[in-house]
């Protein structure tokens, strides 16, 4: 019988994904879900044919350089891949893959949850009620803003950005976007293209960040750019925290320049800037954009489809990064 390929699985996986891993591979699982250091990643990969990783694993050029020769593919259980040095992988002949497409709706749903929560002061309302401070209904209690008629600016109009736009149309919002390239008309669906982020910011009553984190987008929402947003705007981020200058965003939320923010992602997760915690106008979630049962299974299966293609079928990986 042919030997099953060995996979180093760096984090605990959903049960259905672990079942498929055990069926088809000699899987080195991580039942405790402890995050491995770079040294541990390298040591545990000894003799492995592939790795199934998450965005908490940093695949730096140093890690790639020290991985055993046996590793042919690194499949990440995520659409974002800023944690993988893809060029270093390619240079060493290691295939890197991600899981695009399968978490679009779940992430767009959370973007909308954040937009609604920020616009309607959900954190303050929840806190008032749970802390027994609700004295009864009155006409000016916890007033938020309507979404209908407001301009939604989408920074990054890929699959998730487009899914946010579809939802926003249902809420009667006007859609604007900035993307590296303009979408074909049928995908634009009436949205207004802005060739620069600066131009988009000026019309964004609500800004939704849906772009990938790259060296170019890191810290892109800084004090200068926040100043371009209309007074009282809302900022929502379901992409990556490192695109936002935290001190600038916190300052704008404190000063009232911005009405509110909704954040699912943070620089340095899980060690977010603690100042966010004291802001009543920041609605905060712990990176749960793709956290549905169905989506997490699909992410695992997509990562496995990539591993299977290369290690079981000798075929190109469907979601190769490069
Ligand atoms: C993704 O898929 O990129 C999610 O943010 C999880 O890391």
Coordinates of N, CA, C and O in Angstrom, one line a residue, residues 131-302:
X131 N -26.6 46.7 32.2 CA -26.1 47.3 33.4 C -27.3 47.9 34.2 O -27.1 48.6 35.2
X132 N -28.5 47.7 33.8 CA -29.7 48.1 34.5 C -29.8 49.6 34.5 O -30.5 50.2 35.4
X133 N -29.3 50.3 33.4 CA -29.4 51.7 33.4 C -30.5 52.2 32.4 O -30.6 53.4 32.2
X134 N -31.3 51.3 32.0 CA -32.4 51.7 31.1 C -33.6 52.1 31.9 O -34.2 51.3 32.6
X135 N -34.0 53.3 31.8 CA -35.1 53.8 32.7 C -36.4 53.9 31.9 O -37.4 54.3 32.4
X136 N -36.3 53.5 30.6 CA -37.6 53.5 29.8 C -37.4 54.2 28.5 O -36.4 55.0 28.3
X137 N -38.3 54.0 27.6 CA -38.3 54.5 26.2 C -38.4 56.0 26.2 O -39.2 56.6 26.9
X138 N -37.6 56.7 25.5 CA -37.9 58.1 25.2 C -37.4 58.6 23.9 O -36.5 57.9 23.3
X139 N -37.8 59.7 23.4 CA -37.7 60.1 22.0 C -36.3 60.4 21.6 O -36.0 60.3 20.4
X140 N -35.4 60.7 22.5 CA -34.1 61.1 22.1 C -33.0 60.1 22.6 O -31.8 60.5 22.7
X141 N -33.5 58.9 23.0 CA -32.5 58.0 23.6 C -31.7 57.3 22.5 O -32.3 56.8 21.6
X142 N -30.4 57.3 22.7 CA -29.5 56.5 21.8 C -29.8 56.7 20.3 O -30.0 55.7 19.6
X143 N -29.8 57.9 19.9 CA -30.1 58.1 18.5 C -28.9 57.8 17.6 O -27.8 58.3 17.9
X144 N -29.1 57.0 16.6 CA -28.1 56.7 15.7 C -28.4 57.4 14.4 O -29.0 58.5 14.4
X145 N -27.9 56.8 13.3 CA -28.2 57.4 11.9 C -28.8 56.4 11.0 O -28.6 55.2 11.2
X146 N -29.6 56.9 10.1 CA -30.2 56.0 9.0 C -29.1 55.6 8.1 O -28.1 56.4 7.8
X147 N -29.2 54.4 7.5 CA -28.3 54.0 6.5 C -28.8 54.4 5.1 O -28.1 54.7 4.2
X148 N -30.1 54.3 4.9 CA -30.8 54.6 3.6 C -30.3 56.0 3.2 O -30.4 57.0 4.0
X149 N -29.9 56.1 2.0 CA -29.5 57.4 1.4 C -28.1 57.8 1.7 O -27.5 58.8 1.2
X150 N -27.4 57.1 2.6 CA -26.0 57.4 2.9 C -25.1 56.7 1.9 O -25.4 55.8 1.2
X151 N -23.9 57.3 1.8 CA -22.9 56.8 0.8 C -21.9 55.8 1.5 O -21.3 56.1 2.5
X152 N -21.9 54.6 0.9 CA -21.0 53.6 1.4 C -19.7 53.6 0.6 O -19.8 53.3 -0.6
X153 N -18.6 53.8 1.1 CA -17.3 53.7 0.4 C -16.7 52.4 0.7 O -16.4 52.1 1.8
X154 N -16.4 51.7 -0.4 CA -15.8 50.3 -0.2 C -14.4 50.4 -0.7 O -14.1 50.7 -1.9
X155 N -13.4 50.2 0.2 CA -12.0 50.2 -0.2 C -11.6 48.7 -0.4 O -11.5 48.0 0.6
X156 N -11.5 48.3 -1.7 CA -11.2 46.9 -2.0 C -12.4 46.3 -2.5 O -13.2 45.8 -1.7
X157 N -12.6 46.3 -3.8 CA -13.9 45.7 -4.4 C -13.7 44.4 -5.0 O -14.0 44.1 -6.1
X158 N -13.1 43.5 -4.2 CA -12.9 42.1 -4.6 C -14.2 41.4 -4.2 O -15.3 42.0 -4.1
X159 N -14.2 40.1 -4.1 CA -15.4 39.3 -3.8 C -16.1 39.8 -2.6 O -17.3 40.0 -2.6
X160 N -15.4 40.0 -1.5 CA -16.0 40.4 -0.2 C -16.6 41.9 -0.4 O -17.7 42.1 0.0
X161 N -15.8 42.8 -1.0 CA -16.3 44.1 -1.2 C -17.6 44.1 -2.0 O -18.5 44.8 -1.6
X162 N -17.6 43.3 -3.0 CA -18.8 43.3 -3.9 C -20.0 42.7 -3.1 O -21.2 43.1 -3.3
X163 N -19.7 41.7 -2.2 CA -20.8 41.2 -1.4 C -21.3 42.2 -0.4 O -22.5 42.2 -0.1
X164 N -20.4 43.0 0.1 CA -20.9 44.1 1.0 C -21.8 45.1 0.3 O -22.8 45.5 0.7
X165 N -21.3 45.4 -1.0 CA -22.1 46.3 -1.8 C -23.5 45.8 -2.1 O -24.5 46.5 -2.0
X166 N -23.6 44.5 -2.4 CA -25.0 43.9 -2.6 C -25.9 44.1 -1.4 O -27.0 44.4 -1.5
X167 N -25.3 43.8 -0.2 CA -26.1 44.0 1.0 C -26.5 45.4 1.2 O -27.6 45.8 1.5
X168 N -25.6 46.3 0.9 CA -25.8 47.8 1.1 C -26.9 48.3 0.2 O -27.7 49.2 0.6
X169 N -27.0 47.7 -1.0 CA -28.1 48.2 -1.9 C -29.4 47.9 -1.3 O -30.4 48.6 -1.4
X170 N -29.5 46.7 -0.6 CA -30.8 46.3 0.0 C -31.1 47.3 1.2 O -32.3 47.4 1.6
X171 N -30.1 48.0 1.7 CA -30.4 49.0 2.8 C -30.6 50.4 2.2 O -30.6 51.4 3.0
X172 N -30.6 50.5 0.9 CA -30.8 51.8 0.3 C -29.6 52.7 0.3 O -29.8 54.0 0.2
X173 N -28.4 52.2 0.3 CA -27.2 53.0 0.4 C -26.7 53.2 -1.1 O -27.0 52.5 -2.0
X174 N -26.0 54.3 -1.2 CA -25.3 54.6 -2.5 C -23.9 54.1 -2.5 O -23.2 54.4 -1.5
X175 N -23.5 53.3 -3.5 CA -22.2 52.6 -3.4 C -21.1 53.4 -4.2 O -21.3 53.7 -5.3
X176 N -20.0 53.6 -3.5 CA -18.8 54.1 -4.1 C -17.7 53.1 -3.8 O -17.7 52.4 -2.8
X177 N -16.6 53.1 -4.7 CA -15.5 52.2 -4.3 C -14.2 52.6 -4.9 O -14.2 53.4 -5.9
X178 N -13.2 52.1 -4.3 CA -11.8 52.3 -4.8 C -11.2 50.9 -4.9 O -11.3 50.2 -3.9
X179 N -10.6 50.6 -6.0 CA -9.9 49.3 -6.2 C -8.7 49.6 -7.1 O -8.7 50.6 -7.8
X180 N -7.8 48.6 -7.0 CA -6.6 48.8 -7.9 C -7.0 49.0 -9.4 O -6.5 49.9 -10.1
X181 N -8.0 48.2 -9.8 CA -8.5 48.4 -11.2 C -10.1 48.5 -11.1 O -10.7 47.9 -10.2
X182 N -10.6 49.2 -12.1 CA -12.0 49.4 -12.2 C -12.7 48.1 -12.5 O -12.2 47.3 -13.4
X183 N -13.9 47.8 -12.0 CA -14.6 46.5 -12.3 C -15.3 46.7 -13.6 O -15.7 47.8 -14.0
X184 N -15.5 45.6 -14.3 CA -16.4 45.7 -15.5 C -17.8 46.1 -15.0 O -18.2 45.9 -13.9
X185 N -18.5 46.8 -16.0 CA -19.8 47.4 -15.6 C -20.8 46.5 -14.9 O -21.5 46.8 -14.0
X186 N -20.8 45.2 -15.4 CA -21.8 44.3 -14.8 C -21.5 44.0 -13.4 O -22.4 43.8 -12.6
X187 N -20.2 44.0 -13.0 CA -19.9 43.7 -11.6 C -20.0 45.0 -10.7 O -20.3 45.0 -9.5
X188 N -19.9 46.2 -11.4 CA -20.0 47.4 -10.7 C -21.4 47.6 -10.2 O -21.6 48.2 -9.1
X189 N -22.4 47.1 -10.9 CA -23.8 47.2 -10.5 C -24.2 48.6 -10.0 O -24.8 48.8 -9.0
X190 N -23.8 49.6 -10.8 CA -24.2 51.0 -10.5 C -23.3 51.7 -9.5 O -23.5 52.9 -9.2
X191 N -22.3 51.0 -9.0 CA -21.4 51.7 -8.0 C -20.5 52.7 -8.7 O -20.2 52.5 -9.9
X192 N -20.1 53.7 -8.0 CA -19.2 54.8 -8.6 C -17.8 54.5 -8.3 O -17.4 54.3 -7.1
X193 N -17.0 54.4 -9.3 CA -15.5 54.1 -9.1 C -14.7 55.4 -8.8 O -15.0 56.4 -9.4
X194 N -13.8 55.3 -7.9 CA -12.9 56.4 -7.5 C -11.5 55.9 -7.8 O -11.1 54.9 -7.2
X195 N -10.8 56.6 -8.7 CA -9.4 56.1 -9.1 C -8.4 56.2 -7.9 O -7.4 55.6 -7.9
X196 N -8.8 57.1 -6.9 CA -7.9 57.1 -5.7 C -8.6 56.9 -4.4 O -9.8 57.2 -4.4
X197 N -7.9 56.4 -3.4 CA -8.6 56.2 -2.1 C -9.0 57.6 -1.6 O -10.0 57.7 -0.9
X198 N -8.2 58.6 -1.8 CA -8.4 59.9 -1.3 C -9.8 60.4 -1.8 O -10.6 61.0 -1.0
X199 N -10.0 60.2 -3.0 CA -11.3 60.7 -3.6 C -12.5 59.9 -3.0 O -13.5 60.4 -2.7
X200 N -12.3 58.6 -2.8 CA -13.3 57.7 -2.2 C -13.6 58.2 -0.7 O -14.8 58.4 -0.4
X201 N -12.6 58.5 0.0 CA -12.8 58.9 1.4 C -13.7 60.2 1.5 O -14.5 60.3 2.4
X202 N -13.5 61.1 0.6 CA -14.2 62.3 0.7 C -15.8 62.2 0.6 O -16.5 63.0 1.0
X203 N -16.2 61.0 0.0 CA -17.6 60.8 -0.1 C -18.2 59.7 0.7 O -19.3 59.3 0.6
X204 N -17.3 59.2 1.6 CA -17.7 57.9 2.4 C -18.4 58.3 3.7 O -17.7 58.5 4.7
X205 N -19.7 58.3 3.8 CA -20.4 58.5 5.1 C -20.1 57.2 5.9 O -19.9 57.3 7.1
X206 N -20.0 56.1 5.2 CA -19.5 54.8 5.9 C -18.4 54.3 5.0 O -18.6 54.2 3.8
X207 N -17.3 54.0 5.7 CA -16.2 53.4 4.9 C -16.0 51.9 5.3 O -15.9 51.6 6.5
X208 N -16.0 51.0 4.4 CA -15.8 49.6 4.7 C -14.5 49.2 4.1 O -14.2 49.3 2.9
X209 N -13.5 48.7 4.9 CA -12.2 48.3 4.4 C -12.3 46.8 4.1 O -12.6 45.9 4.9
X210 N -12.1 46.5 2.8 CA -12.1 45.1 2.3 C -11.0 44.8 1.4 O -11.0 43.9 0.6
X211 N -9.9 45.6 1.6 CA -8.7 45.4 0.7 C -7.7 44.4 1.4 O -7.8 44.2 2.6
X212 N -6.9 43.7 0.7 CA -5.9 42.9 1.3 C -4.8 43.7 2.0 O -4.5 44.8 1.6
X213 N -4.2 43.1 3.0 CA -3.1 43.8 3.7 C -1.8 43.5 2.9 O -1.4 42.3 2.7
X214 N -1.2 44.5 2.4 CA 0.1 44.4 1.6 C 1.0 45.5 2.1 O 0.6 46.4 2.9
X215 N 2.3 45.5 1.8 CA 3.2 46.6 2.2 C 2.6 47.9 1.8 O 2.8 48.9 2.5
X216 N 1.9 48.0 0.7 CA 1.3 49.3 0.2 C 0.1 49.7 1.0 O -0.2 50.9 1.1
X217 N -0.7 48.8 1.6 CA -1.9 49.2 2.3 C -1.7 49.3 3.8 O -2.6 49.7 4.5
X218 N -0.5 48.9 4.3 CA -0.3 48.9 5.7 C -0.4 50.4 6.2 O 0.2 51.3 5.6
X219 N -1.2 50.6 7.3 CA -1.3 51.9 7.9 C -1.9 52.9 6.9 O -1.7 54.1 7.1
X220 N -2.6 52.4 5.9 CA -3.1 53.4 4.9 C -4.1 54.3 5.4 O -4.2 55.5 5.0
X221 N -5.0 53.9 6.4 CA -5.9 54.8 7.0 C -5.3 55.5 8.1 O -5.5 55.1 9.3
X222 N -4.5 56.5 7.8 CA -3.8 57.3 8.8 C -4.5 58.6 9.1 O -5.6 58.8 8.6
X223 N -4.0 59.4 10.0 CA -4.6 60.7 10.4 C -5.0 61.6 9.2 O -6.1 62.1 9.1
X224 N -4.0 61.7 8.3 CA -4.3 62.5 7.1 C -5.5 62.0 6.3 O -6.3 62.8 5.8
X225 N -5.6 60.7 6.1 CA -6.7 60.2 5.3 C -8.0 60.2 6.1 O -9.1 60.5 5.5
X226 N -7.9 60.0 7.4 CA -9.2 60.1 8.2 C -9.7 61.5 8.1 O -10.9 61.7 8.0
X227 N -8.8 62.5 8.0 CA -9.3 63.9 7.9 C -10.1 64.1 6.7 O -10.9 65.0 6.6
X228 N -9.9 63.3 5.6 CA -10.6 63.5 4.4 C -12.1 63.0 4.5 O -12.9 63.4 3.7
X229 N -12.4 62.1 5.4 CA -13.7 61.6 5.5 C -14.7 62.7 6.0 O -14.3 63.6 6.7
X230 N -15.9 62.6 5.6 CA -16.9 63.6 6.1 C -17.0 63.5 7.6 O -16.8 62.5 8.2
X231 N -17.2 64.7 8.2 CA -17.4 64.7 9.7 C -18.5 63.7 10.1 O -19.6 63.7 9.4
X232 N -18.3 63.0 11.1 CA -19.4 62.1 11.6 C -19.4 60.8 10.8 O -20.4 60.0 10.9
X233 N -18.4 60.5 10.0 CA -18.4 59.2 9.2 C -18.2 58.0 10.1 O -17.8 58.1 11.3
X234 N -18.4 56.9 9.6 CA -18.3 55.6 10.3 C -17.2 54.8 9.5 O -17.2 54.8 8.3
X235 N -16.3 54.1 10.3 CA -15.3 53.3 9.6 C -15.5 51.8 10.1 O -15.6 51.6 11.3
X236 N -15.5 50.9 9.2 CA -15.7 49.5 9.5 C -14.6 48.7 8.8 O -14.2 48.9 7.7
X237 N -14.0 47.8 9.6 CA -12.9 47.0 9.1 C -13.1 45.5 9.3 O -13.2 45.1 10.5
X238 N -13.2 44.7 8.3 CA -13.3 43.3 8.4 C -12.1 42.6 7.7 O -12.2 41.4 7.4
X239 N -11.1 43.4 7.3 CA -10.0 42.9 6.4 C -8.8 42.5 7.3 O -8.7 41.4 7.8
X240 N -8.0 43.5 7.5 CA -6.8 43.3 8.4 C -6.6 44.6 9.2 O -6.7 45.7 8.7
X241 N -6.3 44.4 10.5 CA -6.1 45.6 11.4 C -4.9 46.5 11.0 O -4.9 47.7 11.3
X242 N -3.9 45.9 10.4 CA -2.7 46.7 10.2 C -2.8 47.7 9.1 O -1.9 48.5 8.8
X243 N -4.0 47.8 8.5 CA -4.2 48.8 7.5 C -4.6 50.1 8.1 O -4.7 51.2 7.5
X244 N -4.9 50.1 9.4 CA -5.4 51.2 10.1 C -4.4 51.7 11.1 O -3.8 50.9 11.8
X245 N -4.1 53.0 11.2 CA -3.3 53.6 12.2 C -4.2 53.7 13.4 O -5.0 54.6 13.5
X246 N -3.9 52.9 14.4 CA -4.8 52.8 15.6 C -4.9 54.1 16.3 O -6.0 54.6 16.7
X247 N -3.7 54.8 16.5 CA -3.7 56.0 17.3 C -4.6 57.1 16.6 O -5.4 57.8 17.2
X248 N -4.5 57.1 15.2 CA -5.3 58.1 14.5 C -6.8 57.8 14.6 O -7.6 58.7 14.7
X249 N -7.1 56.5 14.4 CA -8.6 56.1 14.5 C -9.1 56.4 15.9 O -10.2 57.0 16.0
X250 N -8.4 56.0 16.9 CA -8.8 56.3 18.3 C -9.0 57.8 18.5 O -10.0 58.2 19.1
X251 N -8.0 58.6 18.1 CA -8.1 60.0 18.2 C -9.4 60.6 17.6 O -10.1 61.4 18.1
X252 N -9.7 60.1 16.4 CA -10.8 60.6 15.6 C -12.2 60.1 16.2 O -13.2 60.8 16.2
X253 N -12.1 59.0 16.9 CA -13.4 58.5 17.6 C -13.6 59.3 18.8 O -14.7 59.6 19.2
X254 N -12.5 59.6 19.5 CA -12.6 60.4 20.7 C -13.0 61.9 20.4 O -13.8 62.4 21.2
X255 N -12.5 62.5 19.4 CA -12.7 63.9 19.1 C -14.1 64.1 18.5 O -14.6 65.2 18.5
X256 N -14.7 63.0 18.0 CA -16.0 63.2 17.4 C -15.9 63.4 15.9 O -16.9 63.5 15.2
X257 N -14.7 63.5 15.4 CA -14.5 63.6 13.9 C -15.2 62.4 13.2 O -15.9 62.5 12.3
X258 N -15.0 61.2 13.8 CA -15.8 60.0 13.4 C -16.9 59.8 14.4 O -16.7 59.9 15.6
X259 N -18.0 59.4 13.9 CA -19.2 59.0 14.7 C -18.9 57.7 15.5 O -19.2 57.6 16.7
X260 N -18.4 56.7 14.7 CA -18.3 55.4 15.3 C -17.4 54.5 14.4 O -17.2 54.9 13.2
X261 N -17.0 53.4 15.0 CA -16.2 52.4 14.2 C -16.8 51.0 14.5 O -17.3 50.8 15.6
X262 N -16.6 50.1 13.6 CA -16.9 48.7 13.8 C -15.7 47.9 13.4 O -15.3 48.0 12.2
X263 N -15.1 47.2 14.3 CA -13.8 46.5 14.0 C -13.9 45.1 14.3 O -14.2 44.7 15.4
X264 N -13.6 44.2 13.3 CA -13.5 42.8 13.6 C -12.0 42.3 13.6 O -11.7 41.2 13.9
X265 N -11.1 43.2 13.2 CA -9.7 42.9 13.0 C -8.8 44.0 13.6 O -9.2 45.1 13.6
X266 N -7.7 43.6 14.1 CA -6.8 44.5 14.8 C -5.4 44.3 14.5 O -5.0 43.1 14.3
X267 N -4.6 45.3 14.6 CA -3.1 45.2 14.4 C -2.7 44.4 15.7 O -3.2 44.6 16.8
X268 N -1.8 43.4 15.5 CA -1.2 42.7 16.6 C -2.1 41.8 17.3 O -1.9 41.5 18.5
X269 N -3.2 41.3 16.6 CA -4.2 40.4 17.3 C -3.5 39.3 18.0 O -2.5 38.8 17.5
X270 N -4.0 38.8 19.2 CA -5.1 39.3 19.9 C -4.9 40.5 20.8 O -5.7 40.9 21.5
X271 N -3.6 41.0 20.7 CA -3.3 42.1 21.6 C -3.7 43.5 21.0 O -2.8 44.2 20.5
X272 N -4.9 43.8 20.9 CA -5.4 45.0 20.3 C -5.0 46.2 21.2 O -4.8 46.0 22.4
X273 N -5.0 47.4 20.6 CA -4.7 48.6 21.3 C -5.8 48.7 22.4 O -7.0 48.8 22.0
X274 N -5.5 48.7 23.6 CA -6.4 48.7 24.7 C -7.3 49.9 24.8 O -8.4 49.9 25.4
X275 N -6.9 51.0 24.1 CA -7.7 52.2 24.2 C -9.1 52.0 23.5 O -10.0 52.7 23.8
X276 N -9.1 51.1 22.5 CA -10.4 50.8 21.9 C -11.5 50.4 22.9 O -12.7 50.7 22.8
X277 N -11.0 49.7 23.9 CA -12.0 49.1 24.9 C -12.8 50.2 25.7 O -13.8 49.9 26.2
X278 N -12.2 51.4 25.8 CA -12.9 52.4 26.6 C -13.7 53.3 25.7 O -14.3 54.3 26.2
X279 N -13.8 53.0 24.4 CA -14.6 53.9 23.5 C -16.0 53.3 23.3 O -16.2 52.3 22.7
X280 N -17.0 54.1 23.8 CA -18.4 53.6 23.6 C -18.8 53.6 22.2 O -19.7 52.8 21.8
X281 N -18.1 54.3 21.3 CA -18.5 54.4 19.9 C -17.7 53.4 19.0 O -17.7 53.5 17.8
X282 N -17.0 52.5 19.7 CA -16.3 51.4 18.9 C -17.0 50.1 19.2 O -17.1 49.7 20.3
X283 N -17.5 49.5 18.1 CA -18.1 48.2 18.3 C -17.1 47.1 17.9 O -16.7 47.1 16.7
X284 N -16.7 46.3 18.8 CA -15.5 45.4 18.6 C -15.9 44.0 18.6 O -16.6 43.5 19.4
X285 N -15.3 43.2 17.6 CA -15.5 41.8 17.6 C -14.1 41.1 17.4 O -13.2 41.7 16.9
X286 N -14.0 39.9 18.0 CA -12.7 39.2 17.9 C -12.5 38.4 16.7 O -12.4 37.2 16.7
X287 N -12.3 39.0 15.5 CA -12.0 38.4 14.3 C -12.9 37.2 14.0 O -12.4 36.0 13.9
X288 N -14.2 37.4 13.9 CA -15.1 36.3 13.6 C -15.8 36.4 12.2 O -16.8 35.8 12.0
X289 N -15.1 37.2 11.3 CA -15.7 37.4 10.0 C -16.1 36.1 9.3 O -17.2 36.0 8.7
X290 N -15.3 35.1 9.4 CA -15.6 33.8 8.7 C -16.1 32.7 9.6 O -16.2 31.6 9.3
X291 N -16.5 33.1 10.8 CA -16.8 32.1 11.9 C -18.2 31.6 11.8 O -19.0 31.9 12.7
X292 N -18.5 30.9 10.8 CA -19.8 30.1 10.8 C -19.4 28.6 10.6 O -18.3 28.4 10.0
X293 N -20.3 27.8 11.0 CA -20.0 26.3 10.9 C -19.7 26.0 9.5 O -18.7 25.3 9.1
X294 N -20.6 26.4 8.6 CA -20.6 26.1 7.2 C -19.3 26.6 6.5 O -18.6 26.0 5.8
X295 N -19.0 27.9 6.9 CA -17.9 28.6 6.2 C -16.6 27.9 6.7 O -15.7 27.7 5.8
X296 N -16.4 27.7 8.0 CA -15.2 27.1 8.4 C -14.9 25.7 7.8 O -13.8 25.3 7.5
X297 N -16.0 25.0 7.7 CA -15.9 23.7 7.0 C -15.4 23.9 5.6 O -14.5 23.2 5.1
X298 N -16.0 24.8 4.9 CA -15.6 25.1 3.5 C -14.2 25.5 3.4 O -13.5 25.1 2.4
X299 N -13.8 26.3 4.3 CA -12.4 26.8 4.3 C -11.4 25.6 4.4 O -10.4 25.5 3.7
X300 N -11.7 24.7 5.4 CA -10.9 23.6 5.6 C -10.9 22.6 4.4 O -9.8 22.2 3.9
X301 N -12.1 22.5 3.8 CA -12.2 21.6 2.6 C -11.4 22.2 1.4 O -10.8 21.5 0.6
X302 N -11.5 23.5 1.3 CA -10.8 24.2 0.2 C -9.3 24.0 0.4 O -8.5 23.7 -0.6

